[in-house]
Amino acid sequence: MCRSGSPPEPADTGNGAGMDAAFTALLEDSSEELYESAPCGYLSTLMDGTIAKINGTLLGWLGLERGAVVGRMRFADLLTVGGKLYHETHFAPLLRMQGELRGIALEVRTPGGGRLPVLVSSVVKYGTGCEPLLIRTTVFDASDRRTYEEELLRRRQEAERARTEAEGARAEAERAHAQAEEARRQAEADRERLTHTLAVWQRSLLPDVLPVLPGLETAVHYHTASPDRLGGDFYDLFPVDDDRWAFFLGDVCGKGPEAASITSLTRYTLRAAARHDSEPANALTALNTVLHERYTADGDPRYCTCIFGIVEPGADGRMAIRLASGGHPPALVLRAGGDADFLPTPGGLLVGIVPAAPFTTTETVLAPGDTLLLYTDGLTEARTGPTRDSLYGEETLLDFAAGRAPAAAHEVISALRGLLESFGDGLDDDTALLALGVPASRPATDDPR
């Protein structure tokens, strides 16, 4: 930046003086210029996510004007659908708990419907009274990193193949081979016993069969990603009184015996809560209290996502549905008219993460031919490529359902079972599916028989 009225600089008489002059000129950029033209994105938001300040670099990536962003959009609005869901259910709650998060992989929307992989770091700024004032966020372009990771994976696979070929070419003595064969047989026997034990334990956490509901068809499927690990997905369907039934589906954090313990506690808590107060939001509130007091208060936070509903018969064969969600993927409704859409359940945080989480009940009606689908994120987070950057996603699931609507509950589950099998090794998390459908009305006939 030029300064008027300054005396002229002396002529450069050597390389050292020239270098000093060049660095001095570079360092004369204003802090505002450095912020606006930084090689990464910067933005500051209020605690509710409303954008208060954003630099030109990030605006350029997004293809947006400052006036359309500042005070009008939230940080989550800049993200893709999957990124927005992750932000609301994981990123934002953890940031409020910890005060900062660093190096979180997300994707922002770019002009023309594109996606830009980014690494996001956020820090909460506090006032003198330790009250949170705003959130400062740094956004780095991670496109090169993704390319590097893919190249790293390719080279690792090549090295693994070379190592395997070298080991295959190495001759072993007869005694060592016999010992290895015996050890293999013993390991297989141990694994079979472990797999059987885990399968029995897993079944004990889920209902053996679904009860029969008058005027409603039900179907369920549980896919175990690994027979060597206990999963944390759960579901249930049970009567509340003579006319109403409760159902729920969810996913606890973690794997193994600890997850199984939380799953058992969650199922029994929801069953007891529903019989005391069947309002879906109140049932989740009761579960949130139990998990928070049992785990988080002791310094070992454990949480789950869950969607809880009540079904009640209505007029003309319809079924009234009331739902509440705690950080869970939205329910999907396939209508008799041939379309499909997500059923919004706003306001639900992860269950058990904070002492007083808000939950909201939403309502819908299933007419004859309509089907409601609940699922865990093992389905939408299945890998469709070699890395975790390529996930199946909710938008693709919606297209899949819309292409098959209308469909009965067992038809929906059958189609999704085929989809899960098609993922192969890309399905590395357990998946629970629960469908409730009102049978389609049969056309009237003049035949008196």
mmCIF file of C-alpha atoms in Angstrom, residues 39-368:
data_model
loop_
_atom_site.group_PDB
_atom_site.id
_atom_site.type_symbol
_atom_site.label_atom_id
_atom_site.label_comp_id
_atom_site.label_asym_id
_atom_site.label_seq_id
_atom_site.Cartn_x
_atom_site.Cartn_y
_atom_site.Cartn_z
ATOM 1 C CA PRO A 39 -6.006 -18.747 1.195
ATOM 2 C CA CYS A 40 -8.750 -20.265 3.360
ATOM 3 C CA GLY A 41 -12.318 -19.352 4.227
ATOM 4 C CA TYR A 42 -13.195 -17.445 7.380
ATOM 5 C CA LEU A 43 -16.574 -16.741 8.882
ATOM 6 C CA SER A 44 -18.036 -15.715 12.229
ATOM 7 C CA THR A 45 -21.510 -16.759 13.316
ATOM 8 C CA LEU A 46 -23.840 -16.106 16.190
ATOM 9 C CA MET A 47 -24.462 -19.018 18.557
ATOM 10 C CA ASP A 48 -27.550 -20.031 16.540
ATOM 11 C CA GLY A 49 -25.401 -20.301 13.414
ATOM 12 C CA THR A 50 -26.442 -17.011 11.753
ATOM 13 C CA ILE A 51 -23.518 -15.721 9.683
ATOM 14 C CA ALA A 52 -22.261 -12.350 10.928
ATOM 15 C CA LYS A 53 -19.041 -12.082 8.911
ATOM 16 C CA ILE A 54 -17.509 -13.980 5.983
ATOM 17 C CA ASN A 55 -14.418 -13.389 3.865
ATOM 18 C CA GLY A 56 -14.177 -13.034 0.119
ATOM 19 C CA THR A 57 -12.314 -16.317 -0.352
ATOM 20 C CA LEU A 58 -15.199 -18.387 1.010
ATOM 21 C CA LEU A 59 -17.768 -16.318 -0.891
ATOM 22 C CA GLY A 60 -15.847 -17.049 -4.076
ATOM 23 C CA TRP A 61 -15.914 -20.804 -3.406
ATOM 24 C CA LEU A 62 -19.645 -20.672 -2.750
ATOM 25 C CA GLY A 63 -20.490 -18.350 -5.657
ATOM 26 C CA LEU A 64 -22.539 -16.123 -3.325
ATOM 27 C CA GLU A 65 -22.822 -12.385 -2.713
ATOM 28 C CA ARG A 66 -22.074 -11.023 0.738
ATOM 29 C CA GLY A 67 -25.478 -9.357 1.015
ATOM 30 C CA ALA A 68 -27.255 -12.648 0.419
ATOM 31 C CA VAL A 69 -25.274 -14.387 3.183
ATOM 32 C CA VAL A 70 -24.559 -12.072 6.125
ATOM 33 C CA GLY A 71 -27.509 -11.957 8.498
ATOM 34 C CA ARG A 72 -29.613 -14.069 6.107
ATOM 35 C CA MET A 73 -28.071 -17.544 6.157
ATOM 36 C CA ARG A 74 -26.724 -19.926 8.750
ATOM 37 C CA PHE A 75 -23.529 -21.868 8.499
ATOM 38 C CA ALA A 76 -25.480 -25.120 8.035
ATOM 39 C CA ASP A 77 -27.199 -23.585 4.965
ATOM 40 C CA LEU A 78 -23.829 -23.592 3.164
ATOM 41 C CA LEU A 79 -23.466 -27.384 3.531
ATOM 42 C CA THR A 80 -24.780 -30.292 1.477
ATOM 43 C CA VAL A 81 -27.782 -32.254 2.765
ATOM 44 C CA GLY A 82 -25.612 -34.874 4.433
ATOM 45 C CA GLY A 83 -23.266 -32.246 5.859
ATOM 46 C CA LYS A 84 -26.193 -30.256 7.252
ATOM 47 C CA LEU A 85 -27.574 -33.338 9.002
ATOM 48 C CA TYR A 86 -24.141 -34.157 10.475
ATOM 49 C CA HIS A 87 -23.741 -30.542 11.596
ATOM 50 C CA GLU A 88 -27.084 -30.475 13.391
ATOM 51 C CA THR A 89 -26.812 -33.891 15.041
ATOM 52 C CA HIS A 90 -23.086 -34.162 15.812
ATOM 53 C CA PHE A 91 -20.976 -31.080 15.011
ATOM 54 C CA ALA A 92 -23.086 -28.392 16.727
ATOM 55 C CA PRO A 93 -23.834 -30.380 19.935
ATOM 56 C CA LEU A 94 -20.174 -31.371 20.386
ATOM 57 C CA LEU A 95 -19.035 -27.784 19.732
ATOM 58 C CA ARG A 96 -21.387 -26.530 22.437
ATOM 59 C CA MET A 97 -19.988 -29.133 24.841
ATOM 60 C CA GLN A 98 -16.279 -28.771 24.076
ATOM 61 C CA GLY A 99 -15.963 -25.170 22.926
ATOM 62 C CA GLU A 100 -13.918 -26.101 19.860
ATOM 63 C CA LEU A 101 -13.678 -28.678 17.077
ATOM 64 C CA ARG A 102 -10.824 -29.024 14.608
ATOM 65 C CA GLY A 103 -10.329 -30.699 11.255
ATOM 66 C CA ILE A 104 -13.893 -31.960 10.700
ATOM 67 C CA ALA A 105 -14.483 -33.176 7.125
ATOM 68 C CA LEU A 106 -17.628 -31.695 5.522
ATOM 69 C CA GLU A 107 -18.820 -30.636 2.065
ATOM 70 C CA VAL A 108 -20.090 -27.199 1.014
ATOM 71 C CA ARG A 109 -22.325 -26.473 -1.940
ATOM 72 C CA THR A 110 -20.744 -24.703 -4.906
ATOM 73 C CA PRO A 111 -22.262 -23.003 -7.981
ATOM 74 C CA GLY A 112 -24.078 -25.320 -10.355
ATOM 75 C CA GLY A 113 -24.926 -27.910 -7.694
ATOM 76 C CA GLY A 114 -21.356 -29.042 -7.141
ATOM 77 C CA ARG A 115 -19.688 -30.095 -3.908
ATOM 78 C CA LEU A 116 -16.408 -28.951 -2.420
ATOM 79 C CA PRO A 117 -14.758 -31.146 0.266
ATOM 80 C CA VAL A 118 -13.510 -28.970 3.126
ATOM 81 C CA LEU A 119 -11.949 -29.274 6.578
ATOM 82 C CA VAL A 120 -13.735 -27.164 9.172
ATOM 83 C CA SER A 121 -12.405 -25.901 12.513
ATOM 84 C CA SER A 122 -14.621 -23.912 14.880
ATOM 85 C CA VAL A 123 -13.938 -22.153 18.180
ATOM 86 C CA VAL A 124 -16.496 -20.586 20.511
ATOM 87 C CA LYS A 125 -15.613 -17.079 21.690
ATOM 88 C CA TYR A 126 -16.667 -16.368 25.272
ATOM 89 C CA GLY A 127 -17.362 -13.088 27.048
ATOM 90 C CA THR A 128 -15.861 -11.915 30.334
ATOM 91 C CA GLY A 129 -18.640 -13.706 32.190
ATOM 92 C CA CYS A 130 -17.853 -16.986 30.339
ATOM 93 C CA GLU A 131 -21.024 -16.631 28.301
ATOM 94 C CA PRO A 132 -20.712 -17.838 24.666
ATOM 95 C CA LEU A 133 -20.798 -14.890 22.269
ATOM 96 C CA LEU A 134 -20.059 -16.175 18.780
ATOM 97 C CA ILE A 135 -18.387 -18.944 16.806
ATOM 98 C CA ARG A 136 -15.298 -18.376 14.652
ATOM 99 C CA THR A 137 -14.849 -20.902 11.881
ATOM 100 C CA THR A 138 -12.009 -21.631 9.464
ATOM 101 C CA VAL A 139 -12.714 -23.538 6.229
ATOM 102 C CA PHE A 140 -9.908 -25.186 4.241
ATOM 103 C CA ASP A 141 -10.197 -26.581 0.706
ATOM 104 C CA ALA A 142 -9.624 -30.351 1.096
ATOM 105 C CA SER A 143 -9.758 -31.294 -2.592
ATOM 106 C CA ASP A 144 -6.038 -32.010 -2.763
ATOM 107 C CA ARG A 145 -6.194 -33.960 0.476
ATOM 108 C CA ARG A 146 -8.889 -36.244 -0.926
ATOM 109 C CA THR A 147 -6.763 -36.912 -4.021
ATOM 110 C CA TYR A 148 -3.768 -37.616 -1.789
ATOM 111 C CA GLU A 149 -5.764 -40.071 0.356
ATOM 112 C CA GLU A 150 -6.967 -41.963 -2.704
ATOM 113 C CA GLU A 151 -3.396 -42.184 -4.015
ATOM 114 C CA LEU A 152 -2.192 -43.292 -0.579
ATOM 115 C CA LEU A 153 -4.838 -46.019 -0.491
ATOM 116 C CA ARG A 154 -3.827 -47.222 -3.963
ATOM 117 C CA ARG A 155 -0.149 -47.457 -2.999
ATOM 118 C CA ARG A 156 -1.009 -49.215 0.231
ATOM 119 C CA GLN A 157 -2.992 -51.813 -1.697
ATOM 120 C CA GLU A 158 -0.083 -52.296 -4.092
ATOM 121 C CA ALA A 159 2.302 -52.759 -1.181
ATOM 122 C CA GLU A 160 -0.085 -55.234 0.435
ATOM 123 C CA ARG A 161 -0.270 -57.256 -2.768
ATOM 124 C CA ALA A 162 3.517 -57.284 -3.059
ATOM 125 C CA ARG A 163 3.863 -58.422 0.547
ATOM 126 C CA THR A 164 1.323 -61.203 0.028
ATOM 127 C CA GLU A 165 3.102 -62.429 -3.118
ATOM 128 C CA ALA A 166 6.443 -62.451 -1.289
ATOM 129 C CA GLU A 167 4.986 -64.454 1.582
ATOM 130 C CA GLY A 168 3.354 -66.879 -0.861
ATOM 131 C CA ALA A 169 6.727 -67.523 -2.518
ATOM 132 C CA ARG A 170 8.420 -68.329 0.779
ATOM 133 C CA ALA A 171 8.679 -72.016 1.507
ATOM 134 C CA GLU A 172 7.813 -73.226 4.975
ATOM 135 C CA ALA A 173 9.005 -76.269 6.794
ATOM 136 C CA GLU A 174 6.580 -79.162 7.252
ATOM 137 C CA ARG A 175 6.440 -78.778 11.012
ATOM 138 C CA ALA A 176 5.742 -75.046 10.861
ATOM 139 C CA HIS A 177 3.032 -75.640 8.271
ATOM 140 C CA ALA A 178 1.354 -78.249 10.468
ATOM 141 C CA GLN A 179 1.457 -75.914 13.467
ATOM 142 C CA ALA A 180 -0.028 -73.087 11.410
ATOM 143 C CA GLU A 181 -2.802 -75.348 10.111
ATOM 144 C CA GLU A 182 -3.695 -76.464 13.613
ATOM 145 C CA ALA A 183 -3.720 -72.874 14.828
ATOM 146 C CA ARG A 184 -5.993 -71.917 11.930
ATOM 147 C CA ARG A 185 -8.457 -74.678 12.746
ATOM 148 C CA GLN A 186 -8.466 -73.673 16.390
ATOM 149 C CA ALA A 187 -9.013 -70.023 15.480
ATOM 150 C CA GLU A 188 -11.918 -70.935 13.207
ATOM 151 C CA ALA A 189 -13.512 -72.997 15.961
ATOM 152 C CA ASP A 190 -13.064 -70.154 18.457
ATOM 153 C CA ARG A 191 -14.531 -67.684 15.990
ATOM 154 C CA GLU A 192 -17.539 -69.905 15.330
ATOM 155 C CA ARG A 193 -18.209 -70.145 19.062
ATOM 156 C CA LEU A 194 -17.811 -66.379 19.445
ATOM 157 C CA THR A 195 -20.052 -65.688 16.446
ATOM 158 C CA HIS A 196 -22.739 -67.977 17.836
ATOM 159 C CA THR A 197 -22.552 -66.352 21.269
ATOM 160 C CA LEU A 198 -22.747 -62.841 19.826
ATOM 161 C CA ALA A 199 -25.655 -63.809 17.560
ATOM 162 C CA VAL A 200 -27.614 -65.160 20.533
ATOM 163 C CA TRP A 201 -26.849 -62.012 22.521
ATOM 164 C CA GLN A 202 -27.799 -59.796 19.575
ATOM 165 C CA ARG A 203 -31.143 -61.566 19.172
ATOM 166 C CA SER A 204 -31.854 -61.091 22.859
ATOM 167 C CA LEU A 205 -31.726 -57.315 22.316
ATOM 168 C CA LEU A 206 -34.420 -57.402 19.614
ATOM 169 C CA PRO A 207 -37.982 -58.750 19.549
ATOM 170 C CA ASP A 208 -38.247 -62.313 18.228
ATOM 171 C CA VAL A 209 -41.175 -61.425 15.951
ATOM 172 C CA LEU A 210 -43.317 -58.365 15.430
ATOM 173 C CA PRO A 211 -46.855 -58.534 16.826
ATOM 174 C CA VAL A 212 -49.824 -58.485 14.447
ATOM 175 C CA LEU A 213 -51.600 -55.110 14.327
ATOM 176 C CA PRO A 214 -55.200 -54.900 13.117
ATOM 177 C CA GLY A 215 -55.397 -52.939 9.868
ATOM 178 C CA LEU A 216 -51.610 -52.524 9.585
ATOM 179 C CA GLU A 217 -48.898 -54.496 7.814
ATOM 180 C CA THR A 218 -45.414 -54.547 9.374
ATOM 181 C CA ALA A 219 -42.037 -55.760 8.155
ATOM 182 C CA VAL A 220 -38.554 -55.575 9.643
ATOM 183 C CA HIS A 221 -34.963 -56.452 8.745
ATOM 184 C CA TYR A 222 -31.704 -56.306 10.711
ATOM 185 C CA HIS A 223 -28.414 -56.502 8.819
ATOM 186 C CA THR A 224 -25.310 -57.326 10.867
ATOM 187 C CA ALA A 225 -22.229 -55.820 9.262
ATOM 188 C CA SER A 226 -19.803 -58.020 11.189
ATOM 189 C CA PRO A 227 -20.550 -61.304 13.002
ATOM 190 C CA ASP A 228 -17.612 -60.565 15.327
ATOM 191 C CA ARG A 229 -19.106 -57.383 16.821
ATOM 192 C CA LEU A 230 -22.291 -56.626 18.701
ATOM 193 C CA GLY A 231 -24.183 -53.839 16.993
ATOM 194 C CA GLY A 232 -25.998 -50.915 18.564
ATOM 195 C CA ASP A 233 -29.076 -50.690 16.339
ATOM 196 C CA PHE A 234 -32.444 -51.459 17.906
ATOM 197 C CA TYR A 235 -36.189 -51.444 17.190
ATOM 198 C CA ASP A 236 -39.444 -52.495 18.843
ATOM 199 C CA LEU A 237 -43.225 -52.561 18.380
ATOM 200 C CA PHE A 238 -45.632 -53.099 21.281
ATOM 201 C CA PRO A 239 -49.153 -52.187 22.464
ATOM 202 C CA VAL A 240 -49.745 -49.147 24.672
ATOM 203 C CA ASP A 241 -53.449 -49.786 25.269
ATOM 204 C CA ASP A 242 -56.385 -51.442 23.500
ATOM 205 C CA ASP A 243 -56.240 -49.135 20.456
ATOM 206 C CA ARG A 244 -52.733 -47.665 20.261
ATOM 207 C CA TRP A 245 -49.326 -49.140 19.508
ATOM 208 C CA ALA A 246 -45.856 -47.722 20.096
ATOM 209 C CA PHE A 247 -42.848 -48.288 17.862
ATOM 210 C CA PHE A 248 -39.288 -47.050 17.856
ATOM 211 C CA LEU A 249 -35.973 -47.516 16.034
ATOM 212 C CA GLY A 250 -32.532 -46.143 16.789
ATOM 213 C CA ASP A 251 -28.770 -46.533 17.052
ATOM 214 C CA VAL A 252 -26.555 -46.221 20.126
ATOM 215 C CA CYS A 253 -22.994 -44.946 19.980
ATOM 216 C CA GLY A 254 -20.215 -47.496 19.837
ATOM 217 C CA LYS A 255 -20.043 -51.268 19.364
ATOM 218 C CA GLY A 256 -19.558 -54.311 21.515
ATOM 219 C CA PRO A 257 -20.794 -55.165 25.019
ATOM 220 C CA GLU A 258 -20.978 -51.522 26.099
ATOM 221 C CA ALA A 259 -23.274 -50.705 23.182
ATOM 222 C CA ALA A 260 -25.372 -53.774 23.969
ATOM 223 C CA SER A 261 -25.788 -52.585 27.547
ATOM 224 C CA ILE A 262 -26.998 -49.169 26.357
ATOM 225 C CA THR A 263 -29.327 -50.822 23.840
ATOM 226 C CA SER A 264 -30.937 -52.946 26.557
ATOM 227 C CA LEU A 265 -31.342 -49.923 28.839
ATOM 228 C CA THR A 266 -32.813 -47.882 25.973
ATOM 229 C CA ARG A 267 -35.427 -50.494 25.008
ATOM 230 C CA TYR A 268 -36.677 -51.063 28.533
ATOM 231 C CA THR A 269 -36.717 -47.334 29.302
ATOM 232 C CA LEU A 270 -38.784 -46.519 26.209
ATOM 233 C CA ARG A 271 -41.230 -49.339 26.903
ATOM 234 C CA ALA A 272 -41.739 -48.176 30.480
ATOM 235 C CA ALA A 273 -41.964 -44.503 29.467
ATOM 236 C CA ALA A 274 -44.553 -45.218 26.749
ATOM 237 C CA ARG A 275 -46.853 -46.997 29.148
ATOM 238 C CA HIS A 276 -46.600 -44.095 31.580
ATOM 239 C CA ASP A 277 -46.900 -41.285 28.993
ATOM 240 C CA SER A 278 -47.242 -42.265 25.331
ATOM 241 C CA GLU A 279 -46.583 -38.775 23.928
ATOM 242 C CA PRO A 280 -43.531 -39.408 21.652
ATOM 243 C CA ALA A 281 -41.634 -36.277 22.710
ATOM 244 C CA ASN A 282 -42.145 -37.136 26.391
ATOM 245 C CA ALA A 283 -40.933 -40.716 25.887
ATOM 246 C CA LEU A 284 -37.680 -39.405 24.342
ATOM 247 C CA THR A 285 -37.338 -36.865 27.158
ATOM 248 C CA ALA A 286 -37.533 -39.709 29.693
ATOM 249 C CA LEU A 287 -34.866 -41.663 27.788
ATOM 250 C CA ASN A 288 -32.659 -38.568 27.563
ATOM 251 C CA THR A 289 -32.853 -38.123 31.345
ATOM 252 C CA VAL A 290 -31.955 -41.754 32.034
ATOM 253 C CA LEU A 291 -28.967 -41.831 29.644
ATOM 254 C CA HIS A 292 -27.625 -38.473 30.764
ATOM 255 C CA GLU A 293 -27.851 -39.285 34.475
ATOM 256 C CA ARG A 294 -26.470 -42.804 33.996
ATOM 257 C CA TYR A 295 -23.476 -41.946 31.787
ATOM 258 C CA THR A 296 -22.764 -38.257 31.105
ATOM 259 C CA ALA A 297 -23.081 -37.200 34.733
ATOM 260 C CA ASP A 298 -20.357 -39.761 35.590
ATOM 261 C CA GLY A 299 -17.973 -38.334 32.998
ATOM 262 C CA ASP A 300 -18.515 -41.131 30.460
ATOM 263 C CA PRO A 301 -20.998 -39.639 27.933
ATOM 264 C CA ARG A 302 -23.053 -42.145 25.977
ATOM 265 C CA TYR A 303 -25.858 -41.282 23.623
ATOM 266 C CA CYS A 304 -28.090 -42.631 20.903
ATOM 267 C CA THR A 305 -30.248 -41.527 18.026
ATOM 268 C CA CYS A 306 -33.862 -42.619 18.161
ATOM 269 C CA ILE A 307 -37.193 -42.074 16.442
ATOM 270 C CA PHE A 308 -40.286 -42.919 18.500
ATOM 271 C CA GLY A 309 -43.885 -43.093 17.279
ATOM 272 C CA ILE A 310 -47.470 -43.900 18.222
ATOM 273 C CA VAL A 311 -49.936 -45.400 15.722
ATOM 274 C CA GLU A 312 -53.678 -45.187 16.272
ATOM 275 C CA PRO A 313 -56.558 -46.328 14.026
ATOM 276 C CA GLY A 314 -58.552 -43.572 12.334
ATOM 277 C CA ALA A 315 -61.554 -43.372 10.035
ATOM 278 C CA ASP A 316 -61.862 -45.147 6.662
ATOM 279 C CA GLY A 317 -59.001 -47.546 7.386
ATOM 280 C CA ARG A 318 -56.491 -44.725 7.946
ATOM 281 C CA MET A 319 -53.815 -44.768 10.628
ATOM 282 C CA ALA A 320 -52.783 -41.668 12.598
ATOM 283 C CA ILE A 321 -49.043 -41.469 13.258
ATOM 284 C CA ARG A 322 -47.315 -39.269 15.860
ATOM 285 C CA LEU A 323 -43.501 -39.139 15.725
ATOM 286 C CA ALA A 324 -40.605 -37.537 17.592
ATOM 287 C CA SER A 325 -36.924 -37.831 16.717
ATOM 288 C CA GLY A 326 -33.727 -37.511 18.697
ATOM 289 C CA GLY A 327 -30.974 -36.831 16.175
ATOM 290 C CA HIS A 328 -32.158 -39.671 13.930
ATOM 291 C CA PRO A 329 -32.458 -39.708 10.109
ATOM 292 C CA PRO A 330 -35.975 -38.649 9.076
ATOM 293 C CA ALA A 331 -38.709 -41.185 8.440
ATOM 294 C CA LEU A 332 -39.631 -41.849 4.806
ATOM 295 C CA VAL A 333 -43.248 -42.096 3.608
ATOM 296 C CA LEU A 334 -44.217 -43.876 0.377
ATOM 297 C CA ARG A 335 -47.661 -42.693 -0.653
ATOM 298 C CA ALA A 336 -50.337 -44.637 -2.481
ATOM 299 C CA GLY A 337 -50.294 -41.944 -5.184
ATOM 300 C CA GLY A 338 -46.801 -42.993 -6.277
ATOM 301 C CA ASP A 339 -44.631 -40.349 -4.619
ATOM 302 C CA ALA A 340 -42.297 -40.464 -1.614
ATOM 303 C CA ASP A 341 -40.911 -37.871 0.771
ATOM 304 C CA PHE A 342 -39.188 -37.483 4.120
ATOM 305 C CA LEU A 343 -41.325 -36.701 7.163
ATOM 306 C CA PRO A 344 -39.642 -33.756 8.944
ATOM 307 C CA THR A 345 -39.092 -34.184 12.686
ATOM 308 C CA PRO A 346 -37.452 -30.871 13.664
ATOM 309 C CA GLY A 347 -35.703 -29.915 16.877
ATOM 310 C CA GLY A 348 -34.369 -33.307 17.952
ATOM 311 C CA LEU A 349 -30.875 -33.498 19.448
ATOM 312 C CA LEU A 350 -28.886 -36.646 20.176
ATOM 313 C CA VAL A 351 -30.541 -38.443 23.087
ATOM 314 C CA GLY A 352 -28.468 -38.312 26.282
ATOM 315 C CA ILE A 353 -25.905 -35.721 25.198
ATOM 316 C CA VAL A 354 -27.330 -32.741 27.147
ATOM 317 C CA PRO A 355 -29.447 -32.700 30.340
ATOM 318 C CA ALA A 356 -32.528 -31.053 28.797
ATOM 319 C CA ALA A 357 -32.805 -31.809 25.083
ATOM 320 C CA PRO A 358 -35.840 -30.394 23.231
ATOM 321 C CA PHE A 359 -37.964 -32.867 21.279
ATOM 322 C CA THR A 360 -40.929 -32.059 19.048
ATOM 323 C CA THR A 361 -43.818 -34.314 18.041
ATOM 324 C CA THR A 362 -44.997 -34.264 14.426
ATOM 325 C CA GLU A 363 -48.048 -35.934 12.924
ATOM 326 C CA THR A 364 -49.075 -37.601 9.685
ATOM 327 C CA VAL A 365 -51.789 -39.945 8.459
ATOM 328 C CA LEU A 366 -51.247 -43.198 6.569
ATOM 329 C CA ALA A 367 -54.046 -43.790 4.073
ATOM 330 C CA PRO A 368 -54.654 -47.173 2.443
#
